[in-house]
Amino acid sequence: MASLVQKITDKKLSRRAFLKASAAATASLTLAGCGNALAPADTKVDTAAGGQGKWIAADCWHNCGGRCVNKVLVVDGVVVRQKTDDNHPDSPDYPQQRACPRGWSQRHQVFGADRIKYPMKRKHWEPGGGDKSLRGRDEWVRISWEEALDLVAAEIKRVYTEYGPESVLCNNAHGTIENVLRLMGGHAVIWDTTSWGSFTFNVHNIGIPTVGLSNIGFVCCQSINDRIDLRTSETIVMYGMNPAWAAAGNKMYDIMQAKKAGAKFIFVGPEYNFSAAAVDAKWIRVRPGTDTAFLLAVVYTMLKEDDPELNPIIDWDFLDKYVLGFDSEHMPEDATSNENLKDYVLGKYDNTPKTPEWASEICGTPVEDIVYFAREIRKDIKVALLYSYAPARCNGSENFPQLITAVGAMGGHFGKSGHCCGLSYHTFSFNGGPPLTKVGATGLPAIKNPINVPLNGPNAWRYILEGKYNHTGNGNYGVGQYEPGETRNVDIRLIYYEGAANLQTAMNVMGGIEAHRKVDFVVTNAHFLTTQAKYSDIVLPSTTRWERIGDVERHINREIILICNQVTEPLYEAKDDAWIASELAKRLGLDPKEIFPIDGKQVFFNKVAGSTVVLEDGKTVSPLVTITQEDIDEWGVEGTPQQGVIGLKEFQERGIYQVKRYPVDNYGYIAYEDFVKDPENNPLPSKSGKFEIYCQWKGDTLNSLKYSDTVYKPYPTYIRPFEGYEDTFADWDNKVKGDYPYQVFNPHYLRRAHTALDNVPQLREAFTNPAFINAQDAREKGVKDGDTILIYSRHGKILRQACVTETLMPGCISLPHGTWVDLDEETGIDHSGSDNVLLGPVSQGMGLSGYNTCNVNFEKYTGAPLIPDDQKPLRIVDV
C-alpha cells in the first residue's frame, strides 16, 4: 500500500481527501494540550491515528525569536497532531518551552495546498529576460528539474561572462547558493539594519553590545540581568516592546514572575499593547521616532530635581567612575570638542533647554509623565530599564542607544542585582547572560565573498534602478567596517533568492517591483509563491526543514539547545537547497566538494557531537551529548565516542536539552558586574573602556557616510527624523498639517513571524489583519470598526480593515508587519496591506531602515470592501 505522502506526490489523493483523512485523525484532538499543565500524549491519540504513528521532535524554524519545542505525531509520513514541551513539570524556575499559535500551526504550513510542487518558469520568459514587464502577473509553466537547472546555470554563466560578478545580487540566509556564486567570482549583497536598527552601528564603541551579537554569530544579550534576578527589581520599564506578540514563548511567563514578586511596571510607547496590559503597566505615551526628545527631557528633569542631600536622583559616583562625555569634566582623550550631554541638555549650545515642555510638543508625552518617569528611575530604586529595538527602527534614531545608556547611567542602573539597563528582545527577553549551551560547528568550509558591493537596504531598489549607489562598506549586524560614503556605479542583472525575503521585508516594495522588472533574470528557491517568488522568472521548489535530515540550534535562549529530526520525505518534487546548489555547481564547472566536502548527515552529527553545556558549577564546559560507537555506526558517520550529560537517542526524542535553574544557583548573571567591580581589568569594548556618552568615532563616522545632510554630534542630540512627527505638518512653526498628517508604525504580530506563516488559513482566521486606528481619528474620518480603509503615503497605497481603539495615541496608526504583497496593477493599491508598500527609499545618518517612521493619510475606502482574510484564496499554482 502506497504511503500517504507518496499518494499526495503522485496525485493519487485529492486535496479534499487528504484534508479529510488528516481531519479524521485529529478532530477529537484539537484542544488537547491547551490547558496550563501539559501531559504526555494519551492513548486516545494513537487510537485516533489507527493505532499507528510516532512522536517526532520537529522544528519551528521561523524568525519569531521563540524557538520553542515542537513535537509531531506522524502517521504514514503525515503529521496528524502536534504537541509542545511535556518533558518535565512546568515551574517558574524550570519552565517548559511551550509553542505559540505559530508553532502549533506549523503542520498546516508544511502540508499546505499552496506549496510550490514543481520547478516552473514564467510563460513569457526567455534567456535575457523576455517580456520583463510581466513579472508578477505572468502565467507559470511546469518544467523538469533538468531543464530548470540548465536554464538557471546558463543565465548565471551568461551574466558572469558579460557583466562580471558585480552584476549578480544574492542575499541568502543559508550559505548554499551564495557559496556557489562566491566560487564563480563573488556577488553583490544587500546590507540592512533590519530588526536591530541603530544598534547595528557598532555601538560597542560606546560600551554596549552591538545588537546582542558577536563577530561570529548570535549570542545571548549580555546587557541585562538574568530572568531570576529580574524578580528582585522594584520597577521594570518596558520600553517599546510587545513580547506577547513578537516573540511569544516564555517571555511573558518570565515577566509575570517579576510581577508576582511585587515589581511595578512602566510601559513607554505609542500604543498600550497586550504586554503592557498583562502587567498593568503605567503608560508613558511617546510618538514614533521622538524617543530622543522624550529622553533628553528626562535627563533635564533628573538634573534639575537632583539634590545629593535632600533628593538624590542621580548616581554621581557612577558617572564619575564609569562614564565619559556626560559633562565637561569627564571627556575622552580623543575628543575634539569639549561639548557634552549635560551642557547640551541645559541649553548651553543652542539656547534651548530640553525641558519637558519642549519635549512634549514633539513627543506628545504629557509634561507630568516625563517628570514622573524621571523620578521613577532614580538611583535609590532598583530599576530594570529594558528596551527593545523598536525605537531604534526609526529615521534619525542613531542617538537612541547612546542616550538610553546615559539615562541608565544617571541612575547607576548597571552592575547590581535588581538594576540593569539594556536590550530585551527575542529569546533573550528578560533573560540576559552568556550562553550556557553551544551548538557544534558544521565542519563545512567558510567561503569568502571576493568582491565588495554592498547595497544599503532602504535604498537598494533605487540603486538598481538608477545604476549608482552610495558605497559605505557592509554594515550588516554591526560587524561590518564602515567606509566614507562614495558614489559608485552598479549594474545588477541577476538576482538569486534562497532564504531572505528581501522584496517582502525591505522598505520600498513599489521600487522593488520596478527593480525586479528591470534586471535580466530573477530566480528563487521557495516553499510558496511568496512576493519575491511571484516576481521571479524561475521558481525552484525547496524543502522545508521538516523534510530535511535534521538540525541542532540554540538561537538566543541561553538555557536551551534544540534538536529537530526529519518528519517526512520531501513533498512533490521539492529538493534541499544544498542539493540545488550542488547541481548548479556541477553545471557551472565547479566542484561541489569545495562547498560540501561532507554530506548532510555528517553535518548534522558534527553539530550534535560538538555541542556543549556549562555544568552546575557554572564554570566547567562539558560535551552535551553522550555518543557511543553504536550510535556512530547506526548513523553511518565519522566520529569518536564521548561522554556527555544526555544520551543521543534521548536528546532526539525530547527535542531539547534545558539547563535546570534554581533561585540560587551558579548560572545567575548580573550585567556589567565585573566592569563595575573592577573597571581596569574588565574594560568595556569602547576605546576608553568606559561608557562613552561622547564618542568621537560615532560622530565622525556618521557624518562621513553621506546618506543625508544631517549633522551628528559625538554625544546624543535631538535629530529631526525624516518622515517623523514634524513632517506631518506642512508648516511646523504654525502647526499647519500637511497631506500626510498621520504616523504609521509596524509592530510584529502574533499571526506571523515577519512574513512567514501569513498564508496559513487557520492563523488568518484566528488573527485578522487590521490597521489599528485611534478612536478620535476614526470619528473625524467617519470610519467605524471593521470598515475597509485606504492608507496612502508618498510611496504607495494599501487596504486594511480598521480596528478602532482607545489604546493608541491620536495621529498614529499601528500596522502589524508582514503581509504578502497583492498588488492591483490598475489602481496601484496593495490589497494585502503590506507595511513596506507605504515605505520609500528614505534613509538618514547610517542608512538604517526606518520602518517606524512614515507619514500617511487614510480614508474610508469607497471601492469593494476587503473580504475576511481566511476567505482569500491561497496562491495555489496549477501547472
PDB file of N, CA, C and O in Angstrom, residues 57-59 66-71 85 87 94 97 220 427 435-441 545 551-564 604-614 622-625 642 645-647 650-660:
ATOM      1  N   ALA A  57      10.402  14.776  17.444  1.00  0.00           N
ATOM      2  CA  ALA A  57      10.777  16.151  17.776  1.00  0.00           C
ATOM      3  C   ALA A  57      11.058  16.891  16.478  1.00  0.00           C
ATOM      4  O   ALA A  57      12.008  16.578  15.754  1.00  0.00           O
ATOM      5  N   ALA A  58      10.200  17.851  16.178  1.00  0.00           N
ATOM      6  CA  ALA A  58      10.279  18.565  14.901  1.00  0.00           C
ATOM      7  C   ALA A  58      10.903  19.941  15.113  1.00  0.00           C
ATOM      8  O   ALA A  58      11.483  20.232  16.153  1.00  0.00           O
ATOM      9  N   ASP A  59      10.730  20.787  14.143  1.00  0.00           N
ATOM     10  CA  ASP A  59      11.373  22.094  14.169  1.00  0.00           C
ATOM     11  C   ASP A  59      10.328  23.185  14.041  1.00  0.00           C
ATOM     12  O   ASP A  59       9.309  23.002  13.390  1.00  0.00           O
ATOM     13  N   GLY A  66      11.141  32.848  19.276  1.00  0.00           N
ATOM     14  CA  GLY A  66      10.715  31.927  20.318  1.00  0.00           C
ATOM     15  C   GLY A  66      11.552  30.677  20.425  1.00  0.00           C
ATOM     16  O   GLY A  66      12.077  30.336  21.449  1.00  0.00           O
ATOM     17  N   ARG A  67      11.680  29.959  19.308  1.00  0.00           N
ATOM     18  CA  ARG A  67      12.412  28.695  19.284  1.00  0.00           C
ATOM     19  C   ARG A  67      11.923  27.758  20.393  1.00  0.00           C
ATOM     20  O   ARG A  67      12.652  27.405  21.307  1.00  0.00           O
ATOM     21  N   CYS A  68      10.676  27.354  20.299  1.00  0.00           N
ATOM     22  CA  CYS A  68      10.068  26.511  21.316  1.00  0.00           C
ATOM     23  C   CYS A  68      10.067  25.054  20.879  1.00  0.00           C
ATOM     24  O   CYS A  68      10.408  24.724  19.751  1.00  0.00           O
ATOM     25  N   VAL A  69       9.667  24.177  21.786  1.00  0.00           N
ATOM     26  CA  VAL A  69       9.621  22.751  21.494  1.00  0.00           C
ATOM     27  C   VAL A  69       8.382  22.441  20.666  1.00  0.00           C
ATOM     28  O   VAL A  69       7.277  22.892  20.969  1.00  0.00           O
ATOM     29  N   ASN A  70       8.575  21.670  19.634  1.00  0.00           N
ATOM     30  CA  ASN A  70       7.501  21.324  18.711  1.00  0.00           C
ATOM     31  C   ASN A  70       7.620  19.832  18.406  1.00  0.00           C
ATOM     32  O   ASN A  70       8.635  19.387  17.866  1.00  0.00           O
ATOM     33  N   LYS A  71       6.622  19.062  18.772  1.00  0.00           N
ATOM     34  CA  LYS A  71       6.633  17.628  18.505  1.00  0.00           C
ATOM     35  C   LYS A  71       5.418  17.267  17.665  1.00  0.00           C
ATOM     36  O   LYS A  71       4.341  17.844  17.827  1.00  0.00           O
ATOM     37  N   ASP A  85       6.134  21.229  24.583  1.00  0.00           N
ATOM     38  CA  ASP A  85       7.031  20.679  25.595  1.00  0.00           C
ATOM     39  C   ASP A  85       6.273  20.019  26.742  1.00  0.00           C
ATOM     40  O   ASP A  85       5.511  20.669  27.459  1.00  0.00           O
ATOM     41  N   ASN A  87       8.269  17.563  28.543  1.00  0.00           N
ATOM     42  CA  ASN A  87       9.392  16.755  29.015  1.00  0.00           C
ATOM     43  C   ASN A  87       9.544  16.752  30.523  1.00  0.00           C
ATOM     44  O   ASN A  87      10.163  15.845  31.078  1.00  0.00           O
ATOM     45  N   TYR A  94      12.022  26.423  36.194  1.00  0.00           N
ATOM     46  CA  TYR A  94      12.349  25.428  35.169  1.00  0.00           C
ATOM     47  C   TYR A  94      11.150  25.293  34.235  1.00  0.00           C
ATOM     48  O   TYR A  94      10.451  24.297  34.227  1.00  0.00           O
ATOM     49  N   GLN A  97       9.192  24.846  27.509  1.00  0.00           N
ATOM     50  CA  GLN A  97       9.392  25.735  26.364  1.00  0.00           C
ATOM     51  C   GLN A  97       8.222  25.525  25.401  1.00  0.00           C
ATOM     52  O   GLN A  97       8.309  24.803  24.417  1.00  0.00           O
ATOM     53  N   CYS A 220      23.653  35.366  23.404  1.00  0.00           N
ATOM     54  CA  CYS A 220      22.638  35.940  24.289  1.00  0.00           C
ATOM     55  C   CYS A 220      22.942  37.406  24.554  1.00  0.00           C
ATOM     56  O   CYS A 220      24.091  37.830  24.558  1.00  0.00           O
ATOM     57  N   THR A 427      14.549  35.934  22.019  1.00  0.00           N
ATOM     58  CA  THR A 427      14.588  34.907  23.054  1.00  0.00           C
ATOM     59  C   THR A 427      15.402  35.302  24.267  1.00  0.00           C
ATOM     60  O   THR A 427      15.410  34.567  25.251  1.00  0.00           O
ATOM     61  N   PRO A 435      25.781  32.454  26.997  1.00  0.00           N
ATOM     62  CA  PRO A 435      25.101  31.186  26.709  1.00  0.00           C
ATOM     63  C   PRO A 435      25.606  30.058  27.596  1.00  0.00           C
ATOM     64  O   PRO A 435      26.800  29.926  27.831  1.00  0.00           O
ATOM     65  N   LEU A 436      24.677  29.235  28.060  1.00  0.00           N
ATOM     66  CA  LEU A 436      25.021  28.059  28.847  1.00  0.00           C
ATOM     67  C   LEU A 436      25.124  26.822  27.970  1.00  0.00           C
ATOM     68  O   LEU A 436      25.597  25.778  28.427  1.00  0.00           O
ATOM     69  N   THR A 437      24.655  26.937  26.740  1.00  0.00           N
ATOM     70  CA  THR A 437      24.792  25.853  25.775  1.00  0.00           C
ATOM     71  C   THR A 437      25.394  26.414  24.495  1.00  0.00           C
ATOM     72  O   THR A 437      25.325  27.619  24.238  1.00  0.00           O
ATOM     73  N   LYS A 438      25.962  25.526  23.704  1.00  0.00           N
ATOM     74  CA  LYS A 438      26.583  25.946  22.451  1.00  0.00           C
ATOM     75  C   LYS A 438      26.436  24.830  21.438  1.00  0.00           C
ATOM     76  O   LYS A 438      26.594  23.654  21.761  1.00  0.00           O
ATOM     77  N   VAL A 439      26.144  25.195  20.201  1.00  0.00           N
ATOM     78  CA  VAL A 439      25.989  24.227  19.112  1.00  0.00           C
ATOM     79  C   VAL A 439      27.341  23.972  18.464  1.00  0.00           C
ATOM     80  O   VAL A 439      28.135  24.900  18.252  1.00  0.00           O
ATOM     81  N   GLY A 440      27.597  22.724  18.124  1.00  0.00           N
ATOM     82  CA  GLY A 440      28.848  22.370  17.481  1.00  0.00           C
ATOM     83  C   GLY A 440      28.961  22.904  16.065  1.00  0.00           C
ATOM     84  O   GLY A 440      27.962  23.222  15.415  1.00  0.00           O
ATOM     85  N   ALA A 441      30.189  23.007  15.565  1.00  0.00           N
ATOM     86  CA  ALA A 441      30.439  23.508  14.214  1.00  0.00           C
ATOM     87  C   ALA A 441      30.007  22.477  13.177  1.00  0.00           C
ATOM     88  O   ALA A 441      29.987  21.273  13.422  1.00  0.00           O
ATOM     89  N   ARG A 545      12.215  22.497   6.567  1.00  0.00           N
ATOM     90  CA  ARG A 545      13.125  21.796   7.475  1.00  0.00           C
ATOM     91  C   ARG A 545      12.513  20.510   8.023  1.00  0.00           C
ATOM     92  O   ARG A 545      13.224  19.662   8.533  1.00  0.00           O
ATOM     93  N   ASP A 551      18.603  18.951  12.468  1.00  0.00           N
ATOM     94  CA  ASP A 551      19.479  20.072  12.787  1.00  0.00           C
ATOM     95  C   ASP A 551      19.518  20.273  14.296  1.00  0.00           C
ATOM     96  O   ASP A 551      18.684  19.748  15.048  1.00  0.00           O
ATOM     97  N   VAL A 552      20.496  21.055  14.728  1.00  0.00           N
ATOM     98  CA  VAL A 552      20.638  21.462  16.123  1.00  0.00           C
ATOM     99  C   VAL A 552      20.752  22.973  16.137  1.00  0.00           C
ATOM    100  O   VAL A 552      21.439  23.559  15.306  1.00  0.00           O
ATOM    101  N   GLU A 553      20.061  23.624  17.070  1.00  0.00           N
ATOM    102  CA  GLU A 553      20.180  25.070  17.157  1.00  0.00           C
ATOM    103  C   GLU A 553      19.926  25.533  18.590  1.00  0.00           C
ATOM    104  O   GLU A 553      19.224  24.882  19.358  1.00  0.00           O
ATOM    105  N   ARG A 554      20.542  26.639  18.900  1.00  0.00           N
ATOM    106  CA  ARG A 554      20.330  27.258  20.208  1.00  0.00           C
ATOM    107  C   ARG A 554      19.602  28.580  20.058  1.00  0.00           C
ATOM    108  O   ARG A 554      18.921  29.040  20.954  1.00  0.00           O
ATOM    109  N   HIS A 555      19.758  29.198  18.905  1.00  0.00           N
ATOM    110  CA  HIS A 555      19.254  30.544  18.669  1.00  0.00           C
ATOM    111  C   HIS A 555      19.792  31.463  19.765  1.00  0.00           C
ATOM    112  O   HIS A 555      20.996  31.594  19.884  1.00  0.00           O
ATOM    113  N   ILE A 556      18.952  32.059  20.594  1.00  0.00           N
ATOM    114  CA  ILE A 556      19.488  33.029  21.562  1.00  0.00           C
ATOM    115  C   ILE A 556      19.219  32.629  23.011  1.00  0.00           C
ATOM    116  O   ILE A 556      19.904  33.089  23.912  1.00  0.00           O
ATOM    117  N   ASN A 557      18.234  31.810  23.269  1.00  0.00           N
ATOM    118  CA  ASN A 557      17.915  31.436  24.645  1.00  0.00           C
ATOM    119  C   ASN A 557      19.117  30.771  25.298  1.00  0.00           C
ATOM    120  O   ASN A 557      19.560  29.697  24.875  1.00  0.00           O
ATOM    121  N   ARG A 558      19.654  31.378  26.332  1.00  0.00           N
ATOM    122  CA  ARG A 558      20.912  30.917  26.927  1.00  0.00           C
ATOM    123  C   ARG A 558      20.795  29.572  27.611  1.00  0.00           C
ATOM    124  O   ARG A 558      21.807  28.900  27.834  1.00  0.00           O
ATOM    125  N   GLU A 559      19.595  29.145  27.961  1.00  0.00           N
ATOM    126  CA  GLU A 559      19.434  27.951  28.786  1.00  0.00           C
ATOM    127  C   GLU A 559      19.073  26.692  28.012  1.00  0.00           C
ATOM    128  O   GLU A 559      19.016  25.620  28.595  1.00  0.00           O
ATOM    129  N   ILE A 560      18.805  26.808  26.718  1.00  0.00           N
ATOM    130  CA  ILE A 560      18.326  25.636  25.992  1.00  0.00           C
ATOM    131  C   ILE A 560      19.131  25.397  24.721  1.00  0.00           C
ATOM    132  O   ILE A 560      19.807  26.291  24.201  1.00  0.00           O
ATOM    133  N   ILE A 561      19.041  24.171  24.245  1.00  0.00           N
ATOM    134  CA  ILE A 561      19.551  23.795  22.941  1.00  0.00           C
ATOM    135  C   ILE A 561      18.561  22.796  22.363  1.00  0.00           C
ATOM    136  O   ILE A 561      18.080  21.903  23.063  1.00  0.00           O
ATOM    137  N   LEU A 562      18.196  22.980  21.110  1.00  0.00           N
ATOM    138  CA  LEU A 562      17.130  22.197  20.488  1.00  0.00           C
ATOM    139  C   LEU A 562      17.690  21.299  19.395  1.00  0.00           C
ATOM    140  O   LEU A 562      18.653  21.653  18.709  1.00  0.00           O
ATOM    141  N   ILE A 563      17.064  20.148  19.236  1.00  0.00           N
ATOM    142  CA  ILE A 563      17.377  19.256  18.131  1.00  0.00           C
ATOM    143  C   ILE A 563      16.080  18.917  17.423  1.00  0.00           C
ATOM    144  O   ILE A 563      15.037  18.739  18.048  1.00  0.00           O
ATOM    145  N   CYS A 564      16.140  18.888  16.103  1.00  0.00           N
ATOM    146  CA  CYS A 564      14.963  18.514  15.326  1.00  0.00           C
ATOM    147  C   CYS A 564      15.335  17.390  14.376  1.00  0.00           C
ATOM    148  O   CYS A 564      16.496  17.245  13.981  1.00  0.00           O
ATOM    149  N   PHE A 604      24.980  17.241  10.363  1.00  0.00           N
ATOM    150  CA  PHE A 604      24.062  17.106  11.500  1.00  0.00           C
ATOM    151  C   PHE A 604      24.786  16.494  12.692  1.00  0.00           C
ATOM    152  O   PHE A 604      24.720  17.001  13.822  1.00  0.00           O
ATOM    153  N   PHE A 605      25.516  15.409  12.442  1.00  0.00           N
ATOM    154  CA  PHE A 605      26.236  14.734  13.523  1.00  0.00           C
ATOM    155  C   PHE A 605      27.295  15.660  14.129  1.00  0.00           C
ATOM    156  O   PHE A 605      27.461  15.706  15.357  1.00  0.00           O
ATOM    157  N   ASN A 606      28.031  16.366  13.288  1.00  0.00           N
ATOM    158  CA  ASN A 606      29.072  17.265  13.803  1.00  0.00           C
ATOM    159  C   ASN A 606      28.494  18.300  14.760  1.00  0.00           C
ATOM    160  O   ASN A 606      29.098  18.623  15.791  1.00  0.00           O
ATOM    161  N   LYS A 607      27.322  18.828  14.406  1.00  0.00           N
ATOM    162  CA  LYS A 607      26.702  19.832  15.265  1.00  0.00           C
ATOM    163  C   LYS A 607      26.263  19.224  16.586  1.00  0.00           C
ATOM    164  O   LYS A 607      26.377  19.856  17.640  1.00  0.00           O
ATOM    165  N   VAL A 608      25.775  17.984  16.539  1.00  0.00           N
ATOM    166  CA  VAL A 608      25.390  17.297  17.773  1.00  0.00           C
ATOM    167  C   VAL A 608      26.618  17.020  18.624  1.00  0.00           C
ATOM    168  O   VAL A 608      26.660  17.341  19.819  1.00  0.00           O
ATOM    169  N   ALA A 609      27.624  16.405  18.017  1.00  0.00           N
ATOM    170  CA  ALA A 609      28.812  15.973  18.764  1.00  0.00           C
ATOM    171  C   ALA A 609      29.595  17.151  19.337  1.00  0.00           C
ATOM    172  O   ALA A 609      30.196  17.044  20.412  1.00  0.00           O
ATOM    173  N   GLY A 610      29.582  18.277  18.651  1.00  0.00           N
ATOM    174  CA  GLY A 610      30.338  19.433  19.122  1.00  0.00           C
ATOM    175  C   GLY A 610      29.586  20.324  20.081  1.00  0.00           C
ATOM    176  O   GLY A 610      30.150  21.290  20.616  1.00  0.00           O
ATOM    177  N   SER A 611      28.329  20.011  20.345  1.00  0.00           N
ATOM    178  CA  SER A 611      27.544  20.845  21.259  1.00  0.00           C
ATOM    179  C   SER A 611      28.030  20.682  22.694  1.00  0.00           C
ATOM    180  O   SER A 611      28.414  19.588  23.114  1.00  0.00           O
ATOM    181  N   THR A 612      27.974  21.776  23.447  1.00  0.00           N
ATOM    182  CA  THR A 612      28.474  21.768  24.816  1.00  0.00           C
ATOM    183  C   THR A 612      27.465  22.383  25.768  1.00  0.00           C
ATOM    184  O   THR A 612      26.515  23.059  25.346  1.00  0.00           O
ATOM    185  N   VAL A 613      27.694  22.179  27.061  1.00  0.00           N
ATOM    186  CA  VAL A 613      26.844  22.752  28.098  1.00  0.00           C
ATOM    187  C   VAL A 613      27.715  23.117  29.295  1.00  0.00           C
ATOM    188  O   VAL A 613      28.718  22.448  29.582  1.00  0.00           O
ATOM    189  N   VAL A 614      27.338  24.184  29.980  1.00  0.00           N
ATOM    190  CA  VAL A 614      28.022  24.575  31.216  1.00  0.00           C
ATOM    191  C   VAL A 614      27.409  23.777  32.366  1.00  0.00           C
ATOM    192  O   VAL A 614      26.182  23.763  32.534  1.00  0.00           O
ATOM    193  N   SER A 622      31.191  21.051  29.342  1.00  0.00           N
ATOM    194  CA  SER A 622      31.198  19.612  29.051  1.00  0.00           C
ATOM    195  C   SER A 622      30.555  19.355  27.703  1.00  0.00           C
ATOM    196  O   SER A 622      29.674  20.101  27.266  1.00  0.00           O
ATOM    197  N   PRO A 623      30.964  18.264  27.024  1.00  0.00           N
ATOM    198  CA  PRO A 623      30.163  17.846  25.864  1.00  0.00           C
ATOM    199  C   PRO A 623      28.719  17.644  26.292  1.00  0.00           C
ATOM    200  O   PRO A 623      28.452  17.150  27.391  1.00  0.00           O
ATOM    201  N   LEU A 624      27.798  18.035  25.450  1.00  0.00           N
ATOM    202  CA  LEU A 624      26.384  17.910  25.795  1.00  0.00           C
ATOM    203  C   LEU A 624      25.897  16.472  25.660  1.00  0.00           C
ATOM    204  O   LEU A 624      25.205  15.958  26.543  1.00  0.00           O
ATOM    205  N   VAL A 625      26.258  15.816  24.568  1.00  0.00           N
ATOM    206  CA  VAL A 625      25.633  14.553  24.205  1.00  0.00           C
ATOM    207  C   VAL A 625      26.592  13.382  24.395  1.00  0.00           C
ATOM    208  O   VAL A 625      27.753  13.438  23.959  1.00  0.00           O
ATOM    209  N   GLN A 642      31.956   9.717  23.020  1.00  0.00           N
ATOM    210  CA  GLN A 642      32.210  10.736  24.036  1.00  0.00           C
ATOM    211  C   GLN A 642      31.168  10.637  25.132  1.00  0.00           C
ATOM    212  O   GLN A 642      30.086  10.090  24.943  1.00  0.00           O
ATOM    213  N   VAL A 645      26.043  14.708  28.967  1.00  0.00           N
ATOM    214  CA  VAL A 645      25.059  14.734  30.050  1.00  0.00           C
ATOM    215  C   VAL A 645      23.707  14.177  29.627  1.00  0.00           C
ATOM    216  O   VAL A 645      22.806  14.042  30.447  1.00  0.00           O
ATOM    217  N   ILE A 646      23.551  13.887  28.325  1.00  0.00           N
ATOM    218  CA  ILE A 646      22.305  13.300  27.829  1.00  0.00           C
ATOM    219  C   ILE A 646      22.644  12.390  26.656  1.00  0.00           C
ATOM    220  O   ILE A 646      23.515  12.705  25.839  1.00  0.00           O
ATOM    221  N   GLY A 647      21.988  11.239  26.602  1.00  0.00           N
ATOM    222  CA  GLY A 647      22.229  10.312  25.513  1.00  0.00           C
ATOM    223  C   GLY A 647      21.683  10.829  24.197  1.00  0.00           C
ATOM    224  O   GLY A 647      20.732  11.616  24.162  1.00  0.00           O
ATOM    225  N   GLU A 650      17.969   9.922  23.601  1.00  0.00           N
ATOM    226  CA  GLU A 650      17.102  10.694  24.494  1.00  0.00           C
ATOM    227  C   GLU A 650      17.003  12.140  24.035  1.00  0.00           C
ATOM    228  O   GLU A 650      15.927  12.740  24.051  1.00  0.00           O
ATOM    229  N   PHE A 651      18.116  12.701  23.614  1.00  0.00           N
ATOM    230  CA  PHE A 651      18.133  14.077  23.118  1.00  0.00           C
ATOM    231  C   PHE A 651      17.212  14.203  21.911  1.00  0.00           C
ATOM    232  O   PHE A 651      16.404  15.140  21.804  1.00  0.00           O
ATOM    233  N   GLN A 652      17.298  13.251  20.995  1.00  0.00           N
ATOM    234  CA  GLN A 652      16.449  13.291  19.805  1.00  0.00           C
ATOM    235  C   GLN A 652      14.976  13.133  20.160  1.00  0.00           C
ATOM    236  O   GLN A 652      14.113  13.763  19.551  1.00  0.00           O
ATOM    237  N   GLU A 653      14.672  12.293  21.116  1.00  0.00           N
ATOM    238  CA  GLU A 653      13.277  12.082  21.492  1.00  0.00           C
ATOM    239  C   GLU A 653      12.696  13.288  22.224  1.00  0.00           C
ATOM    240  O   GLU A 653      11.551  13.678  21.988  1.00  0.00           O
ATOM    241  N   ARG A 654      13.486  13.879  23.109  1.00  0.00           N
ATOM    242  CA  ARG A 654      12.997  15.023  23.870  1.00  0.00           C
ATOM    243  C   ARG A 654      12.930  16.289  23.011  1.00  0.00           C
ATOM    244  O   ARG A 654      12.091  17.161  23.229  1.00  0.00           O
ATOM    245  N   GLY A 655      13.841  16.393  22.073  1.00  0.00           N
ATOM    246  CA  GLY A 655      13.878  17.563  21.212  1.00  0.00           C
ATOM    247  C   GLY A 655      14.556  18.762  21.838  1.00  0.00           C
ATOM    248  O   GLY A 655      14.654  19.815  21.202  1.00  0.00           O
ATOM    249  N   ILE A 656      15.041  18.616  23.055  1.00  0.00           N
ATOM    250  CA  ILE A 656      15.605  19.761  23.769  1.00  0.00           C
ATOM    251  C   ILE A 656      16.481  19.285  24.915  1.00  0.00           C
ATOM    252  O   ILE A 656      16.238  18.225  25.510  1.00  0.00           O
ATOM    253  N   TYR A 657      17.517  20.040  25.200  1.00  0.00           N
ATOM    254  CA  TYR A 657      18.181  19.939  26.497  1.00  0.00           C
ATOM    255  C   TYR A 657      18.077  21.316  27.131  1.00  0.00           C
ATOM    256  O   TYR A 657      18.405  22.334  26.511  1.00  0.00           O
ATOM    257  N   GLN A 658      17.610  21.330  28.360  1.00  0.00           N
ATOM    258  CA  GLN A 658      17.396  22.594  29.051  1.00  0.00           C
ATOM    259  C   GLN A 658      18.129  22.578  30.379  1.00  0.00           C
ATOM    260  O   GLN A 658      17.997  21.634  31.175  1.00  0.00           O
ATOM    261  N   VAL A 659      18.924  23.593  30.616  1.00  0.00           N
ATOM    262  CA  VAL A 659      19.626  23.735  31.892  1.00  0.00           C
ATOM    263  C   VAL A 659      18.610  24.024  32.987  1.00  0.00           C
ATOM    264  O   VAL A 659      17.793  24.940  32.861  1.00  0.00           O
ATOM    265  N   LYS A 660      18.655  23.252  34.041  1.00  0.00           N
ATOM    266  CA  LYS A 660      17.706  23.440  35.137  1.00  0.00           C
ATOM    267  C   LYS A 660      18.182  24.578  36.029  1.00  0.00           C
ATOM    268  O   LYS A 660      19.315  24.605  36.478  1.00  0.00           O
TER     269      LYS A 660
END
